[in-house]
Amino acid sequence: MKFCDMPYERIDVKAATAALDAAAEHLAGAKTLGEAEAAFEEREKIITHVHTMSTIAYIRHTVNTLDEFYEKENDFNDENAPLIEQSEQKFTEAMLSSPLRPQLEEKYGKLIFVNAELSRKCFSPEIIPDLQEENRLSSEYQKLIASAQIEFGGKTLSLAQLGAYKENSERIIRHAAYKAESGFYMAHADELDRIFDSLVKCRTRIAKKLGFGTFTELAYCRQTRNCYNAVDVAAFRSRIVRDIVPVVCRLKEMQKKRTGIDDMKIYDDLFAFKEGNPKPDGSPQDILEAGKTMYERMSPETGEFINFMYDNALMDVLSAKGKAAGGYCTEILEYKSPFIFSNFNGTSGDVDVLTHEAGHAFAYYSVRDKMELCDQLSPTMESCEVHSMSMEFFAWPWHELFYGSDAVRSRFMHLESALVFLPYGTMVDEFQHIVYDSPELTPAERDGRCRALESKYRPYMDFGDVEFYSDGRGWQRQLHIYLYPFYYIDYCLAQTAALEFWSMSRSDYKDAWRRYLHFVSLGGTKSFKELCAAAGIDDPFGERALNGVAQTANSWLDANG
Ligand code: ZN
């Protein structure tokens, strides 16, 4: 069904929560596997419907924020989500304490039970006031960042608008943009320190109340880390330093030669090519057409998928008046349809929508008829990002369709940004471990730790006279550190797995693709490590993965650099 024809009705929250509560009671009272399965089916039907309606309202609201009807519907769903959540938790409780659990694990897989155990550890009514404080502090940070009004070149700019000038081809403009950015953050340094310090204390308090030693431990549960712990992550970080940092240093040397800037400073870091970054050819319509051709040629599976998306108008990617900013991929469960939202703007970001977001959409499309429960559709976050980040690499043979003669440079830029990201993302992760393992550190001590981490992960970086960064405060502009603690390493793990698929595809594209399809086909039924093992790629935490990636990257750069 076309997206525009999908009917919408407001959810009857009372009826839905009552039905969910009844399903939880039926599960708790189930004497046979058949009765328990019937309770799971009841729950599935309600959840699927609630999810479908709130997703349709959300999409229609973001597609046209001026539409008052869907704005109200979206607000209504936001307000009522906690009530639904509460009833869902009753079902989770019944699931975890069911005497039939062994049979249910047999039927639905152990993983959804493991994940439910982790999420149960993250909540107790006692912490509600602290959670509210955590939200309040997070919004305070968001408001402060959104309030930025920076005078620059005769204009008043937001931080996002200023960002474009940080990549300007004129060095003097880039430098001025960094100085202006630094000025804003330094002017609010005390406030940023206070908000973060309060967040660290608040999160630590929550963790202690829930019986954890530190917030780090709680964060691993919040992130549903069901197959690795902080020790594994520390080992991963040290392999990034050993294997990837040298490759990035090599890339930075190449950048110096390419751009002719001998004394590279932080404000030259994003200046990749003298002639500007590679840009896709043609109109947004041409890019969409190229995406269709690419997926049709890539494999029968992707061909079927992309035609389903286009035939059912499941992509809204052109900019329009009233459209919300940003981009996302979501699923409309009752119609078994993925949906992609974006705002094309003529940059390589448009192509990324067709490779990255479509990778997420393809993963859902591949398993939509295969799973009994919606909980089995998607794996944890790092694995979902493997779906999308790997697809970006599998798209390489078709870059000519998007970039024409700029395709060679576009592949180089993609690989470069993937590699440069790894040490940065890992540094963000180590910083957070330090901060939450020692919550008593003062703001100045935190900045000192940040400076030390910079020289470990980005030894090539010279901050020059840009105070905000040279003081070790650069972490304060990383939104995730304030809002989504410990979230960042997921991207690094996913990028590692994606680079492994890329590395394999260099020697045998078909075989790499077959492995990727298998990874995707397992949906959310396996943990991250199990998915990697099933696809036959090296464990990203292990001794070999990053070393192999670095070797392939170096030989690729020898041939193409
Ligand atoms: Zn993604």
XYZ file of C-alpha atoms and ligand atoms in Angstrom:
562
model
C 0.000 0.000 0.000
C 1.181 3.511 -0.770
C 2.119 5.507 2.301
C -0.420 8.223 1.518
C -3.234 5.622 1.475
C -2.426 4.131 4.873
C -5.352 4.947 7.164
C -4.737 6.633 10.479
C -6.822 6.571 13.646
C -6.029 7.883 17.112
C -5.074 5.130 19.533
C -7.622 4.399 22.258
C -5.080 4.499 25.093
C -7.455 3.172 27.750
C -8.424 0.188 25.631
C -4.829 -0.459 24.578
C -3.407 -0.405 28.117
C -6.297 -2.531 29.399
C -5.681 -5.063 26.644
C -1.944 -5.087 27.383
C -2.602 -5.553 31.095
C -4.937 -8.429 30.241
C -2.281 -10.031 28.033
C 0.212 -9.746 30.926
C -2.302 -11.438 33.236
C -2.971 -14.176 30.707
C 0.758 -14.818 30.432
C 1.198 -14.838 34.207
C -1.671 -17.313 34.549
C -0.729 -19.491 31.575
C -0.593 -23.191 32.412
C 0.450 -24.445 28.989
C 2.782 -23.261 26.258
C -0.271 -22.767 24.034
C -1.831 -20.357 26.529
C 1.439 -18.439 26.874
C 1.801 -18.187 23.104
C -1.737 -16.845 22.868
C -0.797 -14.127 25.387
C 2.280 -13.222 23.288
C 0.041 -12.972 20.219
C -2.412 -10.693 22.043
C 0.422 -8.401 23.073
C 1.933 -8.455 19.605
C -1.320 -7.308 18.004
C -1.748 -4.339 20.348
C 1.878 -3.240 20.238
C 2.005 -3.502 16.463
C -1.103 -1.369 16.106
C 0.001 1.272 18.616
C 3.426 1.427 16.974
C 1.927 1.678 13.488
C -0.409 4.532 14.366
C 2.182 6.543 16.249
C 4.699 6.041 13.428
C 2.236 7.182 10.753
C 1.413 10.273 12.812
C 5.111 10.972 13.394
C 6.007 10.652 9.700
C 3.114 12.854 8.568
C 4.000 15.406 11.222
C 7.669 15.597 10.150
C 6.780 15.674 6.447
C 4.632 18.738 7.081
C 5.039 20.352 10.494
C 2.460 22.960 9.437
C -0.281 20.316 9.402
C -2.078 20.953 12.694
C -3.930 17.663 12.729
C -0.806 15.492 12.778
C 0.999 17.871 15.097
C -1.745 17.285 17.665
C -1.777 13.554 17.033
C 1.977 13.376 17.462
C 1.795 15.306 20.752
C -0.982 13.019 21.918
C 1.156 9.946 21.218
C 4.195 11.441 22.971
C 2.165 12.214 26.057
C 0.653 8.767 26.226
C 3.752 6.737 25.436
C 4.699 6.365 29.139
C 1.288 4.812 29.885
C 1.732 2.233 27.156
C 5.290 1.663 28.383
C 4.040 1.007 31.901
C 1.651 -1.666 30.688
C 4.362 -3.165 28.512
C 6.544 -3.528 31.585
C 3.888 -5.633 33.251
C 4.120 -7.994 30.324
C 7.920 -8.041 30.574
C 7.666 -8.921 34.272
C 5.275 -11.762 33.484
C 7.596 -12.970 30.754
C 10.657 -13.039 32.994
C 8.966 -14.779 35.892
C 6.896 -17.268 33.881
C 7.359 -20.901 34.936
C 7.134 -21.655 31.200
C 10.168 -19.490 30.476
C 12.414 -22.377 29.315
C 9.839 -23.419 26.686
C 9.260 -19.800 25.691
C 13.009 -19.255 25.312
C 13.070 -22.328 23.138
C 10.327 -20.909 20.954
C 11.260 -17.216 20.725
C 14.984 -17.413 21.420
C 16.858 -16.607 24.620
C 17.940 -13.171 23.534
C 14.685 -11.291 24.079
C 14.733 -12.592 27.655
C 18.345 -11.546 28.213
C 17.519 -8.083 26.854
C 14.419 -7.805 29.014
C 16.524 -8.666 32.092
C 18.931 -5.855 31.208
C 16.161 -3.309 30.778
C 14.550 -4.365 34.065
C 17.788 -3.550 35.898
C 17.623 0.042 34.649
C 14.477 1.067 36.420
C 12.958 1.367 39.867
C 10.231 3.831 40.920
C 12.748 5.268 43.386
C 14.769 6.899 40.612
C 11.899 8.779 38.930
C 12.884 12.180 40.400
C 16.516 11.608 39.332
C 15.433 10.635 35.817
C 13.445 13.844 35.654
C 16.522 15.784 36.714
C 18.601 13.974 34.093
C 16.075 15.005 31.431
C 15.981 18.564 32.696
C 19.768 18.898 32.560
C 19.871 17.346 29.088
C 17.306 19.855 27.823
C 19.253 22.666 29.445
C 22.292 21.693 27.366
C 20.197 21.409 24.205
C 18.637 24.819 24.794
C 21.996 26.452 25.430
C 23.421 25.051 22.185
C 20.274 25.942 20.227
C 20.313 29.485 21.623
C 23.703 30.280 20.053
C 23.580 33.466 18.000
C 27.020 34.031 16.589
C 27.993 37.212 14.773
C 30.028 36.147 11.789
C 30.877 38.032 8.601
C 28.013 40.449 9.145
C 25.490 37.661 9.744
C 23.963 36.123 12.850
C 24.395 32.373 12.716
C 23.483 29.270 14.671
C 26.260 26.780 15.464
C 24.980 24.521 12.680
C 25.079 27.388 10.172
C 28.557 28.346 11.330
C 29.623 24.745 10.697
C 29.584 25.270 6.912
C 32.264 27.967 7.250
C 34.531 25.560 9.144
C 34.967 23.760 5.798
C 35.351 26.891 3.654
C 38.062 26.792 0.997
C 39.633 30.016 2.378
C 41.884 29.301 5.329
C 41.295 32.717 6.849
C 37.530 32.085 6.891
C 37.906 28.612 8.409
C 40.145 30.035 11.104
C 37.689 32.827 11.869
C 34.808 30.306 12.021
C 36.692 28.156 14.543
C 37.548 31.227 16.598
C 33.900 32.312 16.573
C 32.775 28.855 17.643
C 35.401 28.792 20.362
C 34.235 32.226 21.537
C 30.693 30.981 22.049
C 31.729 27.908 24.051
C 34.278 29.811 26.138
C 31.679 32.459 26.994
C 29.464 29.664 28.352
C 32.248 27.548 29.866
C 30.993 27.780 33.456
C 27.461 26.861 32.478
C 28.620 23.930 30.360
C 30.803 22.708 33.242
C 27.978 23.026 35.735
C 25.454 21.168 33.571
C 27.868 18.340 32.905
C 29.042 18.059 36.499
C 25.406 17.864 37.634
C 24.719 15.203 35.013
C 27.652 13.088 36.201
C 26.508 13.356 39.817
C 22.861 12.686 38.931
C 23.673 9.652 36.789
C 25.990 8.277 39.454
C 23.225 8.666 42.040
C 20.778 6.784 39.801
C 23.287 3.963 39.359
C 23.909 3.649 43.100
C 20.184 3.572 43.867
C 19.779 0.737 41.384
C 22.597 -1.179 43.067
C 25.384 -0.553 40.545
C 28.916 0.443 41.558
C 29.216 3.129 38.886
C 27.118 4.731 36.175
C 29.307 2.968 33.608
C 27.796 -0.366 34.639
C 24.265 1.010 34.388
C 24.995 2.561 31.007
C 26.015 -0.845 29.614
C 22.597 -2.195 30.672
C 20.791 0.835 29.264
C 22.525 0.201 25.947
C 21.491 -3.474 26.061
C 25.110 -4.647 25.866
C 24.292 -8.330 25.960
C 27.582 -9.782 24.690
C 30.464 -7.514 25.689
C 31.639 -5.574 28.707
C 33.887 -2.646 29.601
C 37.003 -4.860 29.507
C 36.252 -5.893 25.910
C 35.671 -2.270 24.967
C 38.980 -1.219 26.564
C 40.776 -3.893 24.504
C 39.028 -2.625 21.378
C 40.211 0.918 22.112
C 43.806 -0.145 22.528
C 43.674 -1.910 19.152
C 42.346 1.270 17.567
C 45.413 3.086 18.907
C 47.733 0.330 17.691
C 46.216 -0.359 14.258
C 44.125 2.586 13.094
C 45.816 5.695 14.510
C 48.907 5.104 12.277
C 46.684 4.816 9.178
C 44.928 8.064 10.071
C 48.313 9.776 10.571
C 49.231 8.612 7.066
C 45.947 10.033 5.730
C 46.681 13.358 7.379
C 50.134 13.426 5.727
C 48.407 12.804 2.393
C 45.958 15.607 3.130
C 48.888 17.977 3.784
C 50.401 17.200 0.392
C 47.042 17.385 -1.369
C 46.033 20.721 0.075
C 49.536 22.207 0.202
C 49.174 23.180 3.870
C 52.379 22.238 5.694
C 51.431 23.411 9.168
C 47.965 21.853 9.405
C 45.872 23.149 12.278
C 42.492 22.059 13.584
C 40.826 24.523 11.233
C 42.351 22.697 8.257
C 41.184 19.290 9.439
C 37.931 19.246 7.448
C 39.499 20.836 4.371
C 39.950 17.656 2.364
C 40.398 18.825 -1.226
C 41.569 22.134 -2.730
C 38.937 21.806 -5.440
C 36.148 21.179 -2.906
C 34.443 17.961 -1.861
C 33.057 15.558 -4.469
C 29.468 16.397 -5.342
C 26.790 14.221 -6.898
C 25.835 15.012 -10.503
C 22.393 16.108 -11.529
C 19.102 16.854 -9.823
C 17.572 15.126 -6.768
C 15.453 13.196 -9.272
C 18.627 11.969 -10.986
C 20.023 10.806 -7.630
C 16.836 8.887 -6.878
C 16.959 7.310 -10.329
C 20.609 6.340 -9.798
C 19.676 4.749 -6.467
C 17.069 2.604 -8.166
C 19.488 1.490 -10.854
C 22.161 0.700 -8.247
C 19.949 -1.529 -6.108
C 18.511 -3.287 -9.159
C 22.021 -4.137 -10.314
C 23.370 -4.982 -6.856
C 21.272 -8.114 -6.237
C 17.775 -9.544 -6.807
C 16.991 -8.921 -3.111
C 17.906 -5.235 -3.199
C 16.145 -4.827 -6.558
C 12.896 -6.124 -5.123
C 13.363 -3.927 -2.073
C 13.986 -0.661 -3.902
C 11.019 -1.194 -6.202
C 8.820 -1.815 -3.187
C 10.028 1.487 -1.696
C 9.433 3.473 -4.888
C 6.160 1.819 -5.882
C 4.675 2.462 -2.451
C 6.050 6.000 -2.110
C 7.958 5.098 1.048
C 10.665 7.707 0.586
C 10.113 11.373 1.262
C 13.501 12.921 0.605
C 12.992 16.193 -1.250
C 13.126 19.430 0.721
C 9.799 21.175 1.078
C 8.219 24.044 2.991
C 7.270 23.001 6.518
C 9.331 19.822 6.473
C 11.245 18.949 9.649
C 15.059 18.983 9.496
C 17.281 15.915 9.394
C 16.740 12.400 8.168
C 15.708 9.024 9.502
C 14.533 5.540 8.607
C 11.617 3.933 10.419
C 9.220 1.000 10.043
C 5.451 0.873 9.695
C 4.822 -2.545 11.214
C 1.238 -3.343 10.178
C 2.091 -2.594 6.554
C 5.506 -4.255 6.803
C 6.926 -1.127 5.219
C 10.141 0.744 5.912
C 10.027 4.506 5.452
C 12.871 6.937 4.677
C 12.723 10.642 5.449
C 15.316 13.203 4.408
C 15.994 16.678 3.027
C 18.138 16.516 -0.111
C 20.459 19.511 -0.469
C 22.697 18.679 -3.420
C 25.679 17.383 -1.413
C 27.127 13.895 -0.998
C 24.779 13.644 1.999
C 21.974 12.940 -0.497
C 23.797 9.844 -1.722
C 24.398 8.781 1.891
C 20.616 8.694 2.383
C 20.358 6.211 -0.459
C 23.173 4.066 0.893
C 23.020 4.468 4.703
C 19.313 4.956 5.461
C 18.360 2.549 2.703
C 20.690 0.012 4.360
C 18.562 0.238 7.502
C 15.391 -0.017 5.413
C 16.696 -3.016 3.470
C 17.531 -4.842 6.716
C 13.990 -4.430 7.986
C 12.503 -5.338 4.592
C 14.559 -8.554 4.562
C 13.150 -9.880 7.834
C 9.656 -8.375 7.853
C 7.915 -11.677 7.042
C 10.261 -13.901 8.981
C 9.827 -12.958 12.633
C 6.979 -13.815 14.961
C 7.572 -10.934 17.367
C 8.447 -7.325 16.659
C 11.182 -7.687 19.313
C 12.972 -10.091 16.977
C 13.122 -7.700 14.024
C 16.035 -5.446 14.960
C 19.261 -6.248 16.784
C 20.988 -3.849 19.200
C 22.155 -0.481 17.988
C 25.730 -1.320 16.898
C 24.405 -4.183 14.762
C 21.739 -1.978 13.131
C 24.527 0.399 12.185
C 26.397 -2.509 10.603
C 23.395 -2.879 8.270
C 23.663 0.733 7.131
C 27.401 1.435 7.301
C 28.233 -1.752 5.369
C 25.699 -0.885 2.684
C 27.606 2.390 2.168
C 30.634 0.278 1.183
C 28.676 -2.219 -0.901
C 27.523 0.796 -2.941
C 31.092 1.572 -4.104
C 30.917 -0.114 -7.534
C 28.003 2.184 -8.408
C 29.442 5.534 -7.311
C 29.825 6.502 -10.992
C 26.015 6.570 -11.250
C 25.898 9.273 -8.582
C 29.185 11.140 -8.952
C 30.214 10.650 -12.587
C 33.888 11.510 -12.943
C 34.080 12.463 -9.240
C 33.436 8.828 -8.233
C 37.105 8.047 -7.576
C 37.406 10.937 -5.137
C 34.036 10.094 -3.537
C 35.230 6.563 -2.671
C 38.461 7.949 -1.264
C 36.586 10.483 0.844
C 34.222 7.825 2.160
C 37.039 5.490 3.222
C 38.992 8.370 4.717
C 36.100 9.614 6.827
C 35.332 6.069 8.020
C 38.934 5.616 9.192
C 39.320 9.084 10.700
C 36.129 8.574 12.665
C 37.375 5.465 14.483
C 40.007 7.081 16.762
C 37.773 10.075 17.404
C 34.774 7.966 18.394
C 36.942 5.746 20.554
C 38.405 8.766 22.316
C 34.896 9.972 23.132
C 34.228 6.553 24.654
C 37.375 6.467 26.784
C 36.669 9.970 28.041
C 33.277 8.834 29.306
C 34.732 5.791 31.045
C 37.186 8.062 32.840
C 34.498 10.548 33.797
C 31.974 8.056 35.172
C 34.508 5.725 36.787
C 35.819 8.742 38.750
C 32.791 10.964 39.263
C 34.703 13.072 41.799
C 36.972 14.623 39.139
C 36.662 18.397 38.910
C 35.796 20.072 35.598
C 39.417 21.207 35.218
C 40.672 17.665 35.821
C 38.255 16.375 33.162
C 39.657 18.839 30.622
C 43.166 17.674 31.512
C 42.174 14.064 30.811
C 40.669 15.149 27.510
C 43.970 16.793 26.468
C 45.855 13.599 27.285
C 43.393 11.534 25.242
C 43.761 13.891 22.277
C 47.484 13.209 22.067
C 46.856 9.478 22.268
C 44.099 9.258 19.642
C 44.773 12.275 17.416
C 48.535 12.911 17.775
C 48.565 14.864 14.500
C 46.100 17.467 15.700
C 47.430 20.983 16.335
C 44.827 23.221 17.959
C 46.766 26.408 17.257
C 45.223 29.427 18.925
C 41.704 27.968 19.133
C 41.346 28.143 22.887
C 38.243 25.999 23.321
C 40.049 23.004 21.835
C 43.563 23.674 23.135
C 42.142 23.945 26.672
C 40.758 20.397 26.387
C 37.130 21.509 26.279
C 36.365 20.221 22.778
C 34.318 17.358 24.234
C 31.655 19.873 25.272
C 30.415 20.196 21.707
C 29.869 16.438 21.408
C 26.123 16.245 22.049
C 26.240 12.521 22.840
C 28.457 13.085 25.856
C 25.710 15.163 27.446
C 22.590 13.451 26.091
C 23.396 9.861 25.166
C 26.179 8.639 27.447
C 28.264 5.694 26.199
C 26.402 5.663 22.909
C 29.383 6.503 20.745
C 31.350 3.264 20.747
C 28.447 1.569 18.971
C 29.309 3.526 15.820
C 32.972 2.518 16.115
C 32.116 -1.163 16.496
C 29.711 -0.953 13.563
C 32.269 0.881 11.425
C 34.809 -1.841 12.186
C 32.423 -4.583 11.034
C 31.512 -2.493 7.966
C 35.204 -2.051 7.109
C 35.644 -5.800 7.457
C 32.886 -6.334 4.882
C 34.582 -3.717 2.702
C 37.931 -5.443 3.091
C 36.392 -8.777 2.062
C 34.600 -7.154 -0.861
C 37.973 -5.971 -2.244
C 38.949 -9.550 -2.985
C 35.546 -11.214 -3.424
C 32.547 -8.914 -3.634
C 30.026 -11.715 -4.128
C 31.186 -13.651 -1.105
C 31.221 -10.517 1.073
C 27.716 -9.686 -0.093
C 26.467 -13.191 0.687
C 27.847 -12.891 4.223
C 26.251 -9.481 4.655
C 22.880 -10.854 3.531
C 23.192 -13.561 6.143
C 24.019 -11.009 8.874
C 20.955 -9.000 7.874
C 18.673 -12.044 7.583
C 19.089 -12.869 11.278
C 17.398 -9.620 12.291
C 17.333 -9.234 16.061
C 17.551 -12.911 16.920
C 21.278 -12.839 17.725
C 23.692 -10.647 19.663
C 26.289 -8.475 17.914
C 29.102 -10.976 18.424
C 26.895 -13.865 17.298
C 25.885 -11.968 14.165
C 29.524 -11.295 13.276
C 30.382 -14.944 13.859
C 27.423 -16.116 11.778
C 28.523 -13.888 8.892
C 32.077 -15.193 9.228
C 33.732 -11.857 9.906
C 36.389 -11.472 12.613
C 35.144 -10.519 16.051
C 35.561 -6.708 16.073
C 36.887 -6.975 19.641
C 39.442 -9.611 18.719
C 43.105 -9.487 17.821
C 42.650 -9.727 14.037
C 39.761 -7.491 12.941
C 41.312 -4.032 13.119
C 44.704 -5.262 12.063
C 43.159 -6.743 8.914
C 41.240 -3.560 8.201
C 44.413 -1.483 8.577
C 46.322 -3.750 6.183
C 43.644 -3.587 3.490
C 43.314 0.170 3.957
C 47.078 0.641 3.582
C 47.264 -1.394 0.413
C 44.222 0.388 -0.973
C 45.920 3.725 -0.258
C 49.142 2.462 -1.897
C 47.162 1.786 -5.054
C 44.688 4.670 -4.970
C 46.144 7.370 -2.708
Zn 22.203 4.694 10.947
